[in-house]
């Protein structure tokens, strides 16, 4: 299918950005000349609704595993396996969809991955027994493994000046996904059961799939790497027209990347291994701590849960839906905080500070305390880990060139699934809540340290990403201290100005 026909041009406009006619222009320069508008926000909504799938699956895990376990009288290990097989599917999907998107394009990977989620989601709701549910949840996870693709596609359409902030916006869809599942469970789970809940959660992805079939464009950056320059130029002109901007004639300069078959060995080469190790460590800990925190909060608010152990003798399937919904909604605060600092502090400080704060509050979640305090610490823990993970998501695609971006991001995400796969066996085990809190806190601390070994990508053009190299631990620590000190100084100055005002 010709990618130039994937977008419909919008209304004409007399506005013309400062792009001189003729000559070759870099893709980043041309993208900078297109003001943010309807095209970008439409793309954000389509990509965001697909991105919701990952969040919805995470939130769905606790409800399905617990309620199906009650229905079929499953053991603790069998219940944990329902959650864990999803992450196995996601891990396999990550390793498949990344190379697929780098070879065949972002658009087809997006469409096929979304279709897999919808099909497996409905099959999960109709699963007649435990073994078939495991198979269908694994297939659903395989589709969710392509969740990095819409994120990368959006990143490749954005100008450098808006990329960090705009990529944070897609994280709001993650929060919406968590809230959607919690809200639907609150309304339907007790009366209609977990099967109906599974059907309903497939609807947002279905809407995204319909939108992607009709209006989703291919990435012009990927097309340019493939040597399909005319298609890339046509898509950019169509996007500008949809925004009401008329571009002068231009010719895109070729990107420096060379098209070649992507191999996992690429990430172990001398020029990349120093990046791969700390990046994968962050993602491993992120997977364990984020998913572990979500499950841990659900366990703490499970009506059948005990404060001191994981024993559960009640045969009902009931949760404190209000607390779970509020906890999910609190992620919006984490996204908001990430948006506030991502382009001020940089990607590395946003990650390290966020994971460090989470380490404190997730530890407190494991301490026996009044219900109100537990709710507050749960909100703080989820805000912190959400903000930190937002920065990790933003930074990762910026660390790779176009020819490796989808694969590099997918491989990193697949590493996180190893941690996510392990989390249910800890959280849903007979381990005391204090032991669970300590383990999650330690993993957060490791993520804090590993992030300090990552290079800072703030202000870097994606076309120049190959020049980004690993940086020093000491330099990042200094940058964090400087960023925090500068922010505190600005706030203090504002306070002084307010106090001295007549």
CSV table of N, CA, C and O in Angstrom, one decimal, residues 266-363:
chain,number,residue,atom,x,y,z
A,266,UNK,N,24.0,-6.8,17.8
A,266,UNK,CA,24.3,-5.4,17.6
A,266,UNK,C,24.4,-4.7,19.0
A,266,UNK,O,25.1,-3.7,19.2
A,267,UNK,N,23.6,-5.2,19.9
A,267,UNK,CA,23.5,-4.5,21.2
A,267,UNK,C,24.6,-5.0,22.2
A,267,UNK,O,24.7,-4.4,23.3
A,268,UNK,N,25.5,-5.9,21.7
A,268,UNK,CA,26.6,-6.4,22.5
A,268,UNK,C,27.9,-5.9,21.9
A,268,UNK,O,29.0,-6.2,22.5
A,269,UNK,N,27.9,-5.1,20.9
A,269,UNK,CA,29.1,-4.6,20.3
A,269,UNK,C,29.7,-3.6,21.2
A,269,UNK,O,29.1,-2.9,22.0
A,270,UNK,N,31.1,-3.4,21.1
A,270,UNK,CA,31.8,-2.4,21.9
A,270,UNK,C,31.1,-1.1,22.0
A,270,UNK,O,31.1,-0.4,23.1
A,271,UNK,N,30.6,-0.6,20.9
A,271,UNK,CA,30.0,0.8,21.0
A,271,UNK,C,28.7,0.9,21.7
A,271,UNK,O,28.2,2.0,22.0
A,272,UNK,N,28.0,-0.3,21.9
A,272,UNK,CA,26.7,-0.3,22.5
A,272,UNK,C,26.6,-1.0,23.8
A,272,UNK,O,25.6,-0.8,24.6
A,273,UNK,N,27.5,-1.9,24.2
A,273,UNK,CA,27.3,-2.7,25.4
A,273,UNK,C,27.3,-1.8,26.6
A,273,UNK,O,26.6,-2.1,27.6
A,274,UNK,N,28.1,-0.7,26.6
A,274,UNK,CA,28.1,0.2,27.8
A,274,UNK,C,26.7,0.9,27.9
A,274,UNK,O,26.4,1.4,29.0
A,275,UNK,N,26.0,0.9,26.9
A,275,UNK,CA,24.6,1.5,26.9
A,275,UNK,C,23.6,0.4,27.3
A,275,UNK,O,22.7,0.6,28.1
A,276,UNK,N,23.8,-0.8,26.7
A,276,UNK,CA,22.8,-1.9,26.9
A,276,UNK,C,22.7,-2.3,28.3
A,276,UNK,O,21.6,-2.5,28.9
A,277,UNK,N,23.8,-2.5,29.0
A,277,UNK,CA,23.8,-3.0,30.4
A,277,UNK,C,23.0,-2.1,31.4
A,277,UNK,O,22.1,-2.6,32.0
A,278,UNK,N,23.3,-0.8,31.5
A,278,UNK,CA,22.5,0.0,32.4
A,278,UNK,C,21.1,0.2,31.9
A,278,UNK,O,20.2,0.2,32.8
A,279,UNK,N,20.9,0.2,30.6
A,279,UNK,CA,19.5,0.4,30.1
A,279,UNK,C,18.7,-0.8,30.4
A,279,UNK,O,17.5,-0.7,30.9
A,280,UNK,N,19.2,-2.0,30.2
A,280,UNK,CA,18.4,-3.2,30.5
A,280,UNK,C,18.2,-3.4,32.0
A,280,UNK,O,17.2,-3.9,32.4
A,281,UNK,N,19.2,-3.0,32.8
A,281,UNK,CA,19.0,-3.0,34.2
A,281,UNK,C,17.9,-2.2,34.7
A,281,UNK,O,17.1,-2.6,35.5
A,282,UNK,N,17.8,-1.0,34.2
A,282,UNK,CA,16.7,-0.1,34.5
A,282,UNK,C,15.4,-0.7,34.1
A,282,UNK,O,14.4,-0.7,34.9
A,283,UNK,N,15.3,-1.2,32.9
A,283,UNK,CA,14.0,-1.8,32.5
A,283,UNK,C,13.7,-3.1,33.3
A,283,UNK,O,12.5,-3.3,33.5
A,284,UNK,N,14.7,-3.9,33.6
A,284,UNK,CA,14.4,-5.1,34.4
A,284,UNK,C,13.8,-4.7,35.8
A,284,UNK,O,12.8,-5.2,36.2
A,285,UNK,N,14.4,-3.7,36.4
A,285,UNK,CA,13.9,-3.2,37.7
A,285,UNK,C,12.6,-2.5,37.6
A,285,UNK,O,11.7,-2.6,38.4
A,286,UNK,N,12.4,-1.8,36.5
A,286,UNK,CA,11.2,-1.1,36.2
A,286,UNK,C,10.0,-2.1,36.1
A,286,UNK,O,9.0,-1.9,36.7
A,287,UNK,N,10.3,-3.2,35.3
A,287,UNK,CA,9.2,-4.2,35.2
A,287,UNK,C,8.8,-4.8,36.5
A,287,UNK,O,7.6,-5.0,36.8
A,288,UNK,N,9.8,-5.1,37.3
A,288,UNK,CA,9.6,-5.8,38.6
A,288,UNK,C,8.8,-4.8,39.5
A,288,UNK,O,7.9,-5.2,40.2
A,289,UNK,N,9.3,-3.6,39.6
A,289,UNK,CA,8.8,-2.6,40.6
A,289,UNK,C,7.4,-2.1,40.2
A,289,UNK,O,6.5,-1.9,41.0
A,290,UNK,N,7.3,-1.7,38.9
A,290,UNK,CA,6.0,-1.1,38.5
A,290,UNK,C,4.9,-2.2,38.7
A,290,UNK,O,3.9,-1.9,39.3
A,291,UNK,N,5.0,-3.3,38.0
A,291,UNK,CA,4.0,-4.3,38.1
A,291,UNK,C,3.9,-4.9,39.5
A,291,UNK,O,2.7,-5.2,39.9
A,292,UNK,N,5.0,-5.0,40.2
A,292,UNK,CA,4.9,-5.5,41.5
A,292,UNK,C,4.2,-4.5,42.4
A,292,UNK,O,3.4,-4.9,43.3
A,293,UNK,N,4.4,-3.2,42.2
A,293,UNK,CA,3.7,-2.2,43.0
A,293,UNK,C,2.2,-2.2,42.8
A,293,UNK,O,1.4,-2.1,43.7
A,294,UNK,N,1.8,-2.3,41.5
A,294,UNK,CA,0.4,-2.4,41.2
A,294,UNK,C,-0.3,-3.6,41.8
A,294,UNK,O,-1.4,-3.5,42.4
A,295,UNK,N,0.4,-4.8,41.7
A,295,UNK,CA,-0.2,-6.0,42.3
A,295,UNK,C,-0.2,-5.9,43.9
A,295,UNK,O,-1.1,-6.4,44.5
A,296,UNK,N,0.9,-5.3,44.4
A,296,UNK,CA,1.0,-5.2,45.8
A,296,UNK,C,-0.1,-4.3,46.4
A,296,UNK,O,-0.7,-4.6,47.5
A,297,UNK,N,-0.4,-3.2,45.8
A,297,UNK,CA,-1.4,-2.3,46.2
A,297,UNK,C,-2.8,-3.0,46.2
A,297,UNK,O,-3.6,-2.9,47.1
A,298,UNK,N,-3.0,-3.8,45.1
A,298,UNK,CA,-4.2,-4.6,45.0
A,298,UNK,C,-4.3,-5.6,46.1
A,298,UNK,O,-5.4,-5.8,46.7
A,299,UNK,N,-3.2,-6.2,46.4
A,299,UNK,CA,-3.2,-7.2,47.5
A,299,UNK,C,-3.5,-6.5,48.9
A,299,UNK,O,-4.3,-7.1,49.7
A,300,UNK,N,-3.0,-5.4,49.1
A,300,UNK,CA,-3.2,-4.7,50.3
A,300,UNK,C,-4.6,-4.2,50.5
A,300,UNK,O,-5.1,-4.0,51.6
A,301,UNK,N,-5.3,-4.0,49.3
A,301,UNK,CA,-6.7,-3.5,49.4
A,301,UNK,C,-7.7,-4.7,49.1
A,301,UNK,O,-8.9,-4.4,48.9
A,302,UNK,N,-7.2,-5.9,49.0
A,302,UNK,CA,-8.0,-7.0,48.7
A,302,UNK,C,-8.7,-7.3,50.1
A,302,UNK,O,-8.1,-7.5,51.1
A,303,UNK,N,-10.1,-7.4,50.0
A,303,UNK,CA,-10.8,-7.7,51.2
A,303,UNK,C,-10.5,-9.0,51.9
A,303,UNK,O,-10.7,-9.2,53.1
A,304,UNK,N,-9.9,-9.9,51.1
A,304,UNK,CA,-9.6,-11.2,51.6
A,304,UNK,C,-8.2,-11.3,52.1
A,304,UNK,O,-7.8,-12.4,52.6
A,305,UNK,N,-7.4,-10.2,51.9
A,305,UNK,CA,-6.0,-10.3,52.3
A,305,UNK,C,-5.8,-10.1,53.8
A,305,UNK,O,-6.6,-9.4,54.5
A,306,UNK,N,-4.7,-10.6,54.3
A,306,UNK,CA,-4.3,-10.4,55.7
A,306,UNK,C,-3.1,-9.5,55.7
A,306,UNK,O,-2.3,-9.4,54.8
A,307,UNK,N,-2.9,-8.8,56.8
A,307,UNK,CA,-1.8,-7.9,56.9
A,307,UNK,C,-0.5,-8.6,57.0
A,307,UNK,O,0.5,-8.1,56.5
A,308,UNK,N,-0.4,-9.7,57.6
A,308,UNK,CA,0.8,-10.3,57.9
A,308,UNK,C,1.2,-11.5,57.0
A,308,UNK,O,2.4,-11.9,57.0
A,309,UNK,N,0.3,-12.0,56.2
A,309,UNK,CA,0.7,-13.1,55.3
A,309,UNK,C,-0.2,-13.1,54.1
A,309,UNK,O,-1.1,-12.3,54.0
A,310,UNK,N,0.1,-14.0,53.2
A,310,UNK,CA,-0.7,-14.1,52.0
A,310,UNK,C,-1.8,-15.1,52.0
A,310,UNK,O,-2.3,-15.5,51.0
A,311,UNK,N,-2.1,-15.7,53.2
A,311,UNK,CA,-3.2,-16.7,53.3
A,311,UNK,C,-4.5,-16.1,52.9
A,311,UNK,O,-4.8,-14.9,53.2
A,312,UNK,N,-5.3,-16.8,52.3
A,312,UNK,CA,-6.6,-16.4,51.9
A,312,UNK,C,-7.6,-17.5,51.9
A,312,UNK,O,-7.6,-18.5,51.2
A,313,UNK,N,-8.5,-17.4,52.9
A,313,UNK,CA,-9.4,-18.6,53.1
A,313,UNK,C,-10.9,-18.2,52.6
A,313,UNK,O,-11.8,-19.0,52.7
A,314,UNK,N,-11.1,-17.0,52.1
A,314,UNK,CA,-12.4,-16.6,51.7
A,314,UNK,C,-12.6,-17.0,50.2
A,314,UNK,O,-11.7,-16.8,49.4
A,315,UNK,N,-13.8,-17.6,49.9
A,315,UNK,CA,-14.0,-18.0,48.5
A,315,UNK,C,-14.7,-17.0,47.7
A,315,UNK,O,-15.1,-17.3,46.5
A,316,UNK,N,-14.8,-15.8,48.2
A,316,UNK,CA,-15.4,-14.7,47.4
A,316,UNK,C,-14.4,-14.0,46.6
A,316,UNK,O,-13.2,-14.1,46.8
A,317,UNK,N,-14.9,-13.2,45.6
A,317,UNK,CA,-14.0,-12.4,44.7
A,317,UNK,C,-14.4,-11.0,44.9
A,317,UNK,O,-15.3,-10.5,44.3
A,318,UNK,N,-13.8,-10.3,45.9
A,318,UNK,CA,-14.1,-8.9,46.2
A,318,UNK,C,-12.9,-8.1,46.5
A,318,UNK,O,-11.9,-8.5,47.0
A,319,UNK,N,-13.0,-6.8,46.0
A,319,UNK,CA,-11.9,-5.9,46.2
A,319,UNK,C,-12.4,-4.6,46.7
A,319,UNK,O,-13.6,-4.2,46.6
A,320,UNK,N,-11.5,-3.8,47.2
A,320,UNK,CA,-11.8,-2.4,47.6
A,320,UNK,C,-11.6,-1.6,46.3
A,320,UNK,O,-10.6,-1.0,46.1
A,321,UNK,N,-12.7,-1.5,45.5
A,321,UNK,CA,-12.6,-0.9,44.2
A,321,UNK,C,-12.3,0.6,44.3
A,321,UNK,O,-11.6,1.1,43.4
A,322,UNK,N,-12.8,1.2,45.3
A,322,UNK,CA,-12.6,2.7,45.4
A,322,UNK,C,-11.2,3.0,45.6
A,322,UNK,O,-10.6,3.9,44.9
A,323,UNK,N,-10.5,2.2,46.5
A,323,UNK,CA,-9.1,2.5,46.7
A,323,UNK,C,-8.2,2.1,45.5
A,323,UNK,O,-7.3,2.9,45.2
A,324,UNK,N,-8.6,1.1,44.8
A,324,UNK,CA,-7.8,0.7,43.6
A,324,UNK,C,-8.0,1.7,42.5
A,324,UNK,O,-7.0,2.1,41.8
A,325,UNK,N,-9.2,2.3,42.4
A,325,UNK,CA,-9.4,3.3,41.3
A,325,UNK,C,-8.7,4.6,41.7
A,325,UNK,O,-8.1,5.2,40.8
A,326,UNK,N,-8.7,5.0,42.9
A,326,UNK,CA,-8.0,6.2,43.3
A,326,UNK,C,-6.5,6.0,43.1
A,326,UNK,O,-5.8,6.9,42.7
A,327,UNK,N,-6.0,4.8,43.4
A,327,UNK,CA,-4.6,4.5,43.3
A,327,UNK,C,-4.2,4.6,41.8
A,327,UNK,O,-3.1,5.1,41.4
A,328,UNK,N,-5.1,4.1,40.9
A,328,UNK,CA,-4.8,4.1,39.5
A,328,UNK,C,-4.8,5.6,39.0
A,328,UNK,O,-4.0,6.0,38.2
A,329,UNK,N,-5.8,6.3,39.5
A,329,UNK,CA,-5.9,7.7,39.1
A,329,UNK,C,-4.7,8.6,39.5
A,329,UNK,O,-4.4,9.5,38.9
A,330,UNK,N,-4.1,8.1,40.6
A,330,UNK,CA,-3.0,8.9,41.1
A,330,UNK,C,-1.8,8.9,40.2
A,330,UNK,O,-0.9,9.7,40.3
A,331,UNK,N,-1.8,7.9,39.2
A,331,UNK,CA,-0.7,7.9,38.2
A,331,UNK,C,-0.7,9.1,37.4
A,331,UNK,O,0.4,9.5,36.9
A,332,UNK,N,-1.8,9.8,37.2
A,332,UNK,CA,-1.9,11.0,36.5
A,332,UNK,C,-1.0,12.1,37.1
A,332,UNK,O,-0.4,12.9,36.4
A,333,UNK,N,-0.9,12.1,38.4
A,333,UNK,CA,0.0,13.0,39.1
A,333,UNK,C,1.5,12.7,38.8
A,333,UNK,O,2.3,13.6,38.5
A,334,UNK,N,1.8,11.4,38.7
A,334,UNK,CA,3.1,11.0,38.3
A,334,UNK,C,3.5,11.5,36.9
A,334,UNK,O,4.6,11.9,36.7
A,335,UNK,N,2.5,11.3,36.0
A,335,UNK,CA,2.7,11.8,34.6
A,335,UNK,C,2.9,13.3,34.6
A,335,UNK,O,3.8,13.8,33.9
A,336,UNK,N,2.1,14.0,35.3
A,336,UNK,CA,2.2,15.4,35.4
A,336,UNK,C,3.6,15.9,35.9
A,336,UNK,O,4.2,16.8,35.4
A,337,UNK,N,4.0,15.2,36.9
A,337,UNK,CA,5.4,15.6,37.5
A,337,UNK,C,6.5,15.3,36.5
A,337,UNK,O,7.4,16.1,36.3
A,338,UNK,N,6.3,14.1,35.8
A,338,UNK,CA,7.3,13.8,34.8
A,338,UNK,C,7.3,14.8,33.6
A,338,UNK,O,8.4,15.2,33.2
A,339,UNK,N,6.1,15.3,33.2
A,339,UNK,CA,6.1,16.3,32.2
A,339,UNK,C,6.7,17.6,32.6
A,339,UNK,O,7.3,18.3,31.8
A,340,UNK,N,6.6,17.9,33.9
A,340,UNK,CA,7.2,19.2,34.4
A,340,UNK,C,8.7,19.2,34.5
A,340,UNK,O,9.3,20.2,34.3
A,341,UNK,N,9.3,18.0,34.6
A,341,UNK,CA,10.8,17.9,34.8
A,341,UNK,C,11.5,17.3,33.6
A,341,UNK,O,12.8,17.5,33.5
A,342,UNK,N,10.8,16.6,32.7
A,342,UNK,CA,11.5,15.9,31.7
A,342,UNK,C,12.4,16.8,30.8
A,342,UNK,O,13.5,16.4,30.3
A,343,UNK,N,11.9,18.0,30.5
A,343,UNK,CA,12.7,18.9,29.6
A,343,UNK,C,13.4,20.0,30.4
A,343,UNK,O,14.0,20.9,29.9
A,344,UNK,N,13.3,19.9,31.8
A,344,UNK,CA,14.1,20.8,32.6
A,344,UNK,C,15.3,20.1,33.3
A,344,UNK,O,16.4,20.5,33.1
A,345,UNK,N,15.0,19.0,34.0
A,345,UNK,CA,16.1,18.3,34.6
A,345,UNK,C,16.8,17.4,33.6
A,345,UNK,O,18.0,17.2,33.7
A,346,UNK,N,16.0,16.8,32.6
A,346,UNK,CA,16.6,15.8,31.7
A,346,UNK,C,16.0,14.5,32.0
A,346,UNK,O,15.4,14.2,33.0
A,347,UNK,N,16.3,13.5,31.1
A,347,UNK,CA,15.8,12.2,31.2
A,347,UNK,C,16.4,11.4,32.4
A,347,UNK,O,15.7,10.7,33.1
A,348,UNK,N,17.7,11.5,32.6
A,348,UNK,CA,18.4,10.8,33.7
A,348,UNK,C,17.9,11.2,35.1
A,348,UNK,O,17.6,10.4,35.9
A,349,UNK,N,18.0,12.5,35.4
A,349,UNK,CA,17.5,12.9,36.7
A,349,UNK,C,16.1,12.5,37.0
A,349,UNK,O,15.7,12.1,38.1
A,350,UNK,N,15.2,12.6,36.0
A,350,UNK,CA,13.8,12.3,36.2
A,350,UNK,C,13.6,10.8,36.5
A,350,UNK,O,12.8,10.5,37.4
A,351,UNK,N,14.4,10.0,35.9
A,351,UNK,CA,14.4,8.5,36.3
A,351,UNK,C,14.9,8.3,37.7
A,351,UNK,O,14.3,7.6,38.5
A,352,UNK,N,16.1,8.7,37.9
A,352,UNK,CA,16.8,8.4,39.2
A,352,UNK,C,16.0,8.9,40.4
A,352,UNK,O,15.8,8.2,41.4
A,353,UNK,N,15.5,10.2,40.3
A,353,UNK,CA,14.8,10.7,41.5
A,353,UNK,C,13.5,10.0,41.7
A,353,UNK,O,13.1,9.6,42.8
A,354,UNK,N,12.8,9.7,40.6
A,354,UNK,CA,11.5,9.0,40.6
A,354,UNK,C,11.6,7.6,41.3
A,354,UNK,O,10.9,7.2,42.2
A,355,UNK,N,12.6,6.8,40.8
A,355,UNK,CA,12.8,5.4,41.3
A,355,UNK,C,13.2,5.5,42.8
A,355,UNK,O,12.9,4.7,43.6
A,356,UNK,N,14.0,6.5,43.1
A,356,UNK,CA,14.5,6.7,44.5
A,356,UNK,C,13.3,7.0,45.5
A,356,UNK,O,13.2,6.4,46.6
A,357,UNK,N,12.4,7.8,45.0
A,357,UNK,CA,11.3,8.2,45.9
A,357,UNK,C,10.4,6.9,46.0
A,357,UNK,O,9.8,6.7,47.1
A,358,UNK,N,10.2,6.2,44.9
A,358,UNK,CA,9.4,5.0,45.0
A,358,UNK,C,9.9,4.0,46.0
A,358,UNK,O,9.2,3.3,46.7
A,359,UNK,N,11.3,3.9,46.0
A,359,UNK,CA,11.9,2.9,46.9
A,359,UNK,C,11.5,3.2,48.4
A,359,UNK,O,11.3,2.2,49.2
A,360,UNK,N,11.3,4.5,48.7
A,360,UNK,CA,10.9,4.8,50.1
A,360,UNK,C,9.5,4.4,50.4
A,360,UNK,O,9.2,3.7,51.4
A,361,UNK,N,8.6,4.8,49.5
A,361,UNK,CA,7.2,4.6,49.8
A,361,UNK,C,6.7,3.2,49.6
A,361,UNK,O,5.8,2.7,50.3
A,362,UNK,N,7.3,2.4,48.7
A,362,UNK,CA,6.9,1.0,48.5
A,362,UNK,C,7.4,0.2,49.8
A,362,UNK,O,6.7,-0.8,50.1
A,363,UNK,N,8.5,0.7,50.4
A,363,UNK,CA,8.9,0.0,51.6
A,363,UNK,C,7.9,0.3,52.7
A,363,UNK,O,7.6,-0.6,53.5
